[in-house]
Amino acid sequence: MSVAELKERHVAATEQVNALRERLKQGRQSLLDTDVAEYAKSHGRTAISFGSTDLVCCRTLQGHTGKVYSLDWTPERNRIVSASQDGRLIVWNSLTSQKTHAIKLHCAWVLTCAFSPNGQSVACGGLDSACSIYNLNSQVERDGNIPVARVLTGHKGYVSACQYVPDQDTRLITSSGDQTCVLWDVTTGQRISVFGGEFPSGHTADVLSVSINTSNSNMFVSGSCDATARLWDARIASRAVKIYHGHERDVNTVKFFPDGQRFGTGSDDGTCRLFDMRTGHQLQVYNNQPSNNDNTVPSVTSIAFSISGRLLFAGYANGDCYVWDTLVAEMVLNLGSLQNSHEGRITCLGLSADGSALCTGSWDRNLKIWSFGGHRRVI
């Protein structure tokens, strides 16, 4: 077969695949007779009243000398761990802004960090393809650093995200550039289950994020460069429970909705989306507007939901941080426009356990804590 014939067959196959994709897209669209916003508006719902004075920057955590890539809160609310390109993990007291620990890492290219449920350990991972565990109660070494308690090795690509299984200090899930997620036994350092890889229902590109369902810790969702999110059952590692389509580019971040029946996603296509875990249907799209400079839509880098689920916080590559009303799909506040906002790309954000504060991290090397007004304690 000549090269010209191969090219013709390739073009024909590509056209057929694109046609099938369009048919699938139209089929999914035909099943969506409404979305959350339209349903809410038909029942007289309006966007919540949310002004700039309801959410203010009360603290700036300064100490990193490189871009901040990841952060996590402890369950007891007042401590934050952050990971930076400066090769350090810093544990902060969010009430005083003081640093309680500064851990120098063996690999400076750290991408993710997480607190254990009891708050006594922190995990981190990055371009070294490993997940390192540090016990914050360990005796400090001569150089003033905390030694590594355990290194979880087995991934064949960078570790993009890690999260402890709720209420289980010995179980942790990681996602990786090797297209898999792994459930680990932290005590032994062994892999319990691998999700994806050679299995046909696994991701077909780098896995960028994971979120574990707090209502059912056996279930978790992952987002990938293959533009899909996939639901997994930790008890069934051989296949994904469900695959969720809708995004047109990399899914950078995923997060379960507070009720455990839905989850949100954020993508390089500039949109956040809300999916129903049970039906697999897309419930809502949260669209950003193009940038004034070059008419491009900034990527969504990180998302979080408020305690009630009424608000969706989304960080963007251009430094904006939108507060969306999830019910009517309207942006009610942009933290990037407020005083003392970040001066660089928002890379990570997270809500405290009681929902009273939001923390954001940025390429400007700082973390900022945003406090809610007293009259709006539960959102």
mmCIF file of N, CA, C and O in Angstrom, residues 95-143:
data_model
loop_
_atom_site.group_PDB
_atom_site.id
_atom_site.type_symbol
_atom_site.label_atom_id
_atom_site.label_comp_id
_atom_site.label_asym_id
_atom_site.label_seq_id
_atom_site.Cartn_x
_atom_site.Cartn_y
_atom_site.Cartn_z
ATOM 1 N N LEU A 95 -4.896 31.262 61.409
ATOM 2 C CA LEU A 95 -5.405 32.298 62.314
ATOM 3 C C LEU A 95 -4.342 33.331 62.652
ATOM 4 O O LEU A 95 -4.653 34.497 62.902
ATOM 5 N N THR A 96 -3.071 32.903 62.667
ATOM 6 C CA THR A 96 -1.985 33.809 63.038
ATOM 7 C C THR A 96 -1.037 34.122 61.886
ATOM 8 O O THR A 96 -0.173 34.987 62.025
ATOM 9 N N SER A 97 -1.153 33.389 60.780
ATOM 10 C CA SER A 97 -0.259 33.511 59.614
ATOM 11 C C SER A 97 1.145 32.982 59.892
ATOM 12 O O SER A 97 2.049 33.167 59.072
ATOM 13 N N GLN A 98 1.338 32.344 61.029
ATOM 14 C CA GLN A 98 2.654 31.816 61.375
ATOM 15 C C GLN A 98 2.912 30.466 60.688
ATOM 16 O O GLN A 98 1.986 29.690 60.456
ATOM 17 N N LYS A 99 4.190 30.215 60.408
ATOM 18 C CA LYS A 99 4.601 28.936 59.840
ATOM 19 C C LYS A 99 4.929 27.983 60.978
ATOM 20 O O LYS A 99 5.754 28.298 61.834
ATOM 21 N N THR A 100 4.289 26.819 60.992
ATOM 22 C CA THR A 100 4.596 25.827 62.022
ATOM 23 C C THR A 100 5.619 24.808 61.536
ATOM 24 O O THR A 100 6.350 24.233 62.336
ATOM 25 N N HIS A 101 5.685 24.582 60.221
ATOM 26 C CA HIS A 101 6.661 23.662 59.633
ATOM 27 C C HIS A 101 7.072 24.184 58.263
ATOM 28 O O HIS A 101 6.249 24.733 57.532
ATOM 29 N N ALA A 102 8.337 24.011 57.935
ATOM 30 C CA ALA A 102 8.854 24.309 56.601
ATOM 31 C C ALA A 102 9.721 23.128 56.194
ATOM 32 O O ALA A 102 10.824 22.953 56.706
ATOM 33 N N ILE A 103 9.216 22.306 55.294
ATOM 34 C CA ILE A 103 9.877 21.048 54.934
ATOM 35 C C ILE A 103 10.554 21.189 53.581
ATOM 36 O O ILE A 103 9.907 21.483 52.573
ATOM 37 N N LYS A 104 11.860 20.977 53.546
ATOM 38 C CA LYS A 104 12.601 21.016 52.301
ATOM 39 C C LYS A 104 12.494 19.651 51.637
ATOM 40 O O LYS A 104 12.810 18.619 52.239
ATOM 41 N N LEU A 105 12.058 19.634 50.381
ATOM 42 C CA LEU A 105 11.807 18.385 49.667
ATOM 43 C C LEU A 105 13.033 17.938 48.878
ATOM 44 O O LEU A 105 13.859 18.754 48.464
ATOM 45 N N HIS A 106 13.109 16.625 48.658
ATOM 46 C CA HIS A 106 14.214 16.080 47.858
ATOM 47 C C HIS A 106 14.059 16.458 46.389
ATOM 48 O O HIS A 106 15.035 16.626 45.673
ATOM 49 N N CYS A 107 12.800 16.577 45.927
ATOM 50 C CA CYS A 107 12.523 16.999 44.552
ATOM 51 C C CYS A 107 11.792 18.338 44.603
ATOM 52 O O CYS A 107 10.712 18.447 45.191
ATOM 53 N N ALA A 108 12.385 19.349 43.986
ATOM 54 C CA ALA A 108 11.793 20.688 44.045
ATOM 55 C C ALA A 108 10.524 20.794 43.208
ATOM 56 O O ALA A 108 9.694 21.661 43.458
ATOM 57 N N TRP A 109 10.352 19.921 42.223
ATOM 58 C CA TRP A 109 9.220 20.034 41.314
ATOM 59 C C TRP A 109 8.010 19.327 41.903
ATOM 60 O O TRP A 109 7.587 18.267 41.464
ATOM 61 N N VAL A 110 7.446 19.943 42.936
ATOM 62 C CA VAL A 110 6.276 19.388 43.610
ATOM 63 C C VAL A 110 5.013 20.000 43.001
ATOM 64 O O VAL A 110 4.965 21.195 42.716
ATOM 65 N N LEU A 111 3.997 19.169 42.783
ATOM 66 C CA LEU A 111 2.768 19.611 42.122
ATOM 67 C C LEU A 111 1.538 19.526 43.015
ATOM 68 O O LEU A 111 0.528 20.167 42.737
ATOM 69 N N THR A 112 1.606 18.715 44.076
ATOM 70 C CA THR A 112 0.409 18.483 44.876
ATOM 71 C C THR A 112 0.784 18.211 46.325
ATOM 72 O O THR A 112 1.902 17.751 46.616
ATOM 73 N N CYS A 113 -0.141 18.494 47.227
ATOM 74 C CA CYS A 113 0.054 18.202 48.646
ATOM 75 C C CYS A 113 -1.297 17.963 49.298
ATOM 76 O O CYS A 113 -2.326 18.427 48.793
ATOM 77 N N ALA A 114 -1.280 17.255 50.420
ATOM 78 C CA ALA A 114 -2.534 16.934 51.111
ATOM 79 C C ALA A 114 -2.262 16.599 52.560
ATOM 80 O O ALA A 114 -1.238 15.988 52.894
ATOM 81 N N PHE A 115 -3.188 16.989 53.430
ATOM 82 C CA PHE A 115 -3.152 16.619 54.841
ATOM 83 C C PHE A 115 -3.815 15.262 55.031
ATOM 84 O O PHE A 115 -4.789 14.924 54.344
ATOM 85 N N SER A 116 -3.313 14.492 55.987
ATOM 86 C CA SER A 116 -3.999 13.273 56.402
ATOM 87 C C SER A 116 -5.223 13.668 57.225
ATOM 88 O O SER A 116 -5.290 14.775 57.762
ATOM 89 N N PRO A 117 -6.214 12.778 57.334
ATOM 90 C CA PRO A 117 -7.433 13.118 58.085
ATOM 91 C C PRO A 117 -7.173 13.552 59.525
ATOM 92 O O PRO A 117 -7.882 14.416 60.051
ATOM 93 N N ASN A 118 -6.147 12.962 60.187
ATOM 94 C CA ASN A 118 -5.867 13.351 61.569
ATOM 95 C C ASN A 118 -4.976 14.587 61.664
ATOM 96 O O ASN A 118 -4.689 15.075 62.761
ATOM 97 N N GLY A 119 -4.518 15.093 60.523
ATOM 98 C CA GLY A 119 -3.710 16.303 60.511
ATOM 99 C C GLY A 119 -2.286 16.127 60.988
ATOM 100 O O GLY A 119 -1.552 17.106 61.127
ATOM 101 N N GLN A 120 -1.854 14.880 61.191
ATOM 102 C CA GLN A 120 -0.515 14.635 61.716
ATOM 103 C C GLN A 120 0.521 14.375 60.629
ATOM 104 O O GLN A 120 1.720 14.373 60.898
ATOM 105 N N SER A 121 0.064 14.136 59.398
ATOM 106 C CA SER A 121 0.978 13.860 58.290
ATOM 107 C C SER A 121 0.572 14.668 57.070
ATOM 108 O O SER A 121 -0.593 15.066 56.922
ATOM 109 N N VAL A 122 1.542 14.892 56.192
ATOM 110 C CA VAL A 122 1.265 15.527 54.910
ATOM 111 C C VAL A 122 1.886 14.677 53.808
ATOM 112 O O VAL A 122 2.928 14.040 54.005
ATOM 113 N N ALA A 123 1.221 14.648 52.672
ATOM 114 C CA ALA A 123 1.711 13.922 51.504
ATOM 115 C C ALA A 123 1.960 14.912 50.383
ATOM 116 O O ALA A 123 1.297 15.950 50.286
ATOM 117 N N CYS A 124 2.909 14.602 49.512
ATOM 118 C CA CYS A 124 3.181 15.460 48.367
ATOM 119 C C CYS A 124 3.740 14.621 47.232
ATOM 120 O O CYS A 124 4.265 13.521 47.440
ATOM 121 N N GLY A 125 3.610 15.118 46.019
ATOM 122 C CA GLY A 125 4.130 14.415 44.852
ATOM 123 C C GLY A 125 4.396 15.392 43.740
ATOM 124 O O GLY A 125 3.935 16.545 43.769
ATOM 125 N N GLY A 126 5.136 14.930 42.732
ATOM 126 C CA GLY A 126 5.470 15.811 41.621
ATOM 127 C C GLY A 126 6.188 15.085 40.512
ATOM 128 O O GLY A 126 5.878 13.932 40.196
ATOM 129 N N LEU A 127 7.173 15.748 39.931
ATOM 130 C CA LEU A 127 7.857 15.215 38.761
ATOM 131 C C LEU A 127 8.788 14.056 39.075
ATOM 132 O O LEU A 127 9.332 13.443 38.151
ATOM 133 N N ASP A 128 8.986 13.729 40.352
ATOM 134 C CA ASP A 128 9.805 12.571 40.693
ATOM 135 C C ASP A 128 9.019 11.270 40.602
ATOM 136 O O ASP A 128 9.536 10.190 40.897
ATOM 137 N N SER A 129 7.744 11.356 40.203
ATOM 138 C CA SER A 129 6.870 10.182 40.014
ATOM 139 C C SER A 129 6.609 9.415 41.297
ATOM 140 O O SER A 129 6.237 8.243 41.256
ATOM 141 N N ALA A 130 6.798 10.054 42.430
ATOM 142 C CA ALA A 130 6.588 9.407 43.727
ATOM 143 C C ALA A 130 5.725 10.297 44.613
ATOM 144 O O ALA A 130 5.619 11.505 44.389
ATOM 145 N N CYS A 131 5.141 9.669 45.620
ATOM 146 C CA CYS A 131 4.373 10.404 46.625
ATOM 147 C C CYS A 131 5.083 10.227 47.963
ATOM 148 O O CYS A 131 5.228 9.098 48.451
ATOM 149 N N SER A 132 5.532 11.327 48.547
ATOM 150 C CA SER A 132 6.293 11.285 49.795
ATOM 151 C C SER A 132 5.408 11.664 50.971
ATOM 152 O O SER A 132 4.617 12.604 50.882
ATOM 153 N N ILE A 133 5.563 10.923 52.081
ATOM 154 C CA ILE A 133 4.775 11.156 53.287
ATOM 155 C C ILE A 133 5.692 11.692 54.385
ATOM 156 O O ILE A 133 6.773 11.138 54.630
ATOM 157 N N TYR A 134 5.263 12.758 55.045
ATOM 158 C CA TYR A 134 6.024 13.347 56.142
ATOM 159 C C TYR A 134 5.162 13.357 57.396
ATOM 160 O O TYR A 134 4.014 13.819 57.367
ATOM 161 N N ASN A 135 5.720 12.838 58.486
ATOM 162 C CA ASN A 135 5.049 12.860 59.787
ATOM 163 C C ASN A 135 5.461 14.149 60.498
ATOM 164 O O ASN A 135 6.639 14.340 60.824
ATOM 165 N N LEU A 136 4.503 15.027 60.743
ATOM 166 C CA LEU A 136 4.814 16.330 61.332
ATOM 167 C C LEU A 136 5.292 16.226 62.771
ATOM 168 O O LEU A 136 5.847 17.189 63.305
ATOM 169 N N ASN A 137 5.082 15.072 63.407
ATOM 170 C CA ASN A 137 5.529 14.878 64.787
ATOM 171 C C ASN A 137 6.910 14.231 64.864
ATOM 172 O O ASN A 137 7.414 13.978 65.961
ATOM 173 N N SER A 138 7.526 13.969 63.705
ATOM 174 C CA SER A 138 8.849 13.333 63.693
ATOM 175 C C SER A 138 9.910 14.270 64.260
ATOM 176 O O SER A 138 9.788 15.500 64.175
ATOM 177 N N GLN A 139 10.940 13.666 64.811
ATOM 178 C CA GLN A 139 12.053 14.450 65.345
ATOM 179 C C GLN A 139 12.808 15.106 64.199
ATOM 180 O O GLN A 139 13.105 14.480 63.177
ATOM 181 N N VAL A 140 13.125 16.364 64.366
ATOM 182 C CA VAL A 140 13.808 17.121 63.323
ATOM 183 C C VAL A 140 15.258 16.658 63.208
ATOM 184 O O VAL A 140 15.941 16.382 64.207
ATOM 185 N N GLU A 141 15.768 16.562 61.979
ATOM 186 C CA GLU A 141 17.153 16.151 61.749
ATOM 187 C C GLU A 141 18.119 17.303 62.048
ATOM 188 O O GLU A 141 17.701 18.417 62.362
ATOM 189 N N ARG A 142 19.391 17.023 61.927
ATOM 190 C CA ARG A 142 20.412 18.024 62.260
ATOM 191 C C ARG A 142 20.305 19.278 61.410
ATOM 192 O O ARG A 142 20.606 20.384 61.874
ATOM 193 N N ASP A 143 19.900 19.090 60.157
ATOM 194 C CA ASP A 143 19.774 20.259 59.271
ATOM 195 C C ASP A 143 18.466 21.001 59.475
ATOM 196 O O ASP A 143 18.151 21.950 58.746
#
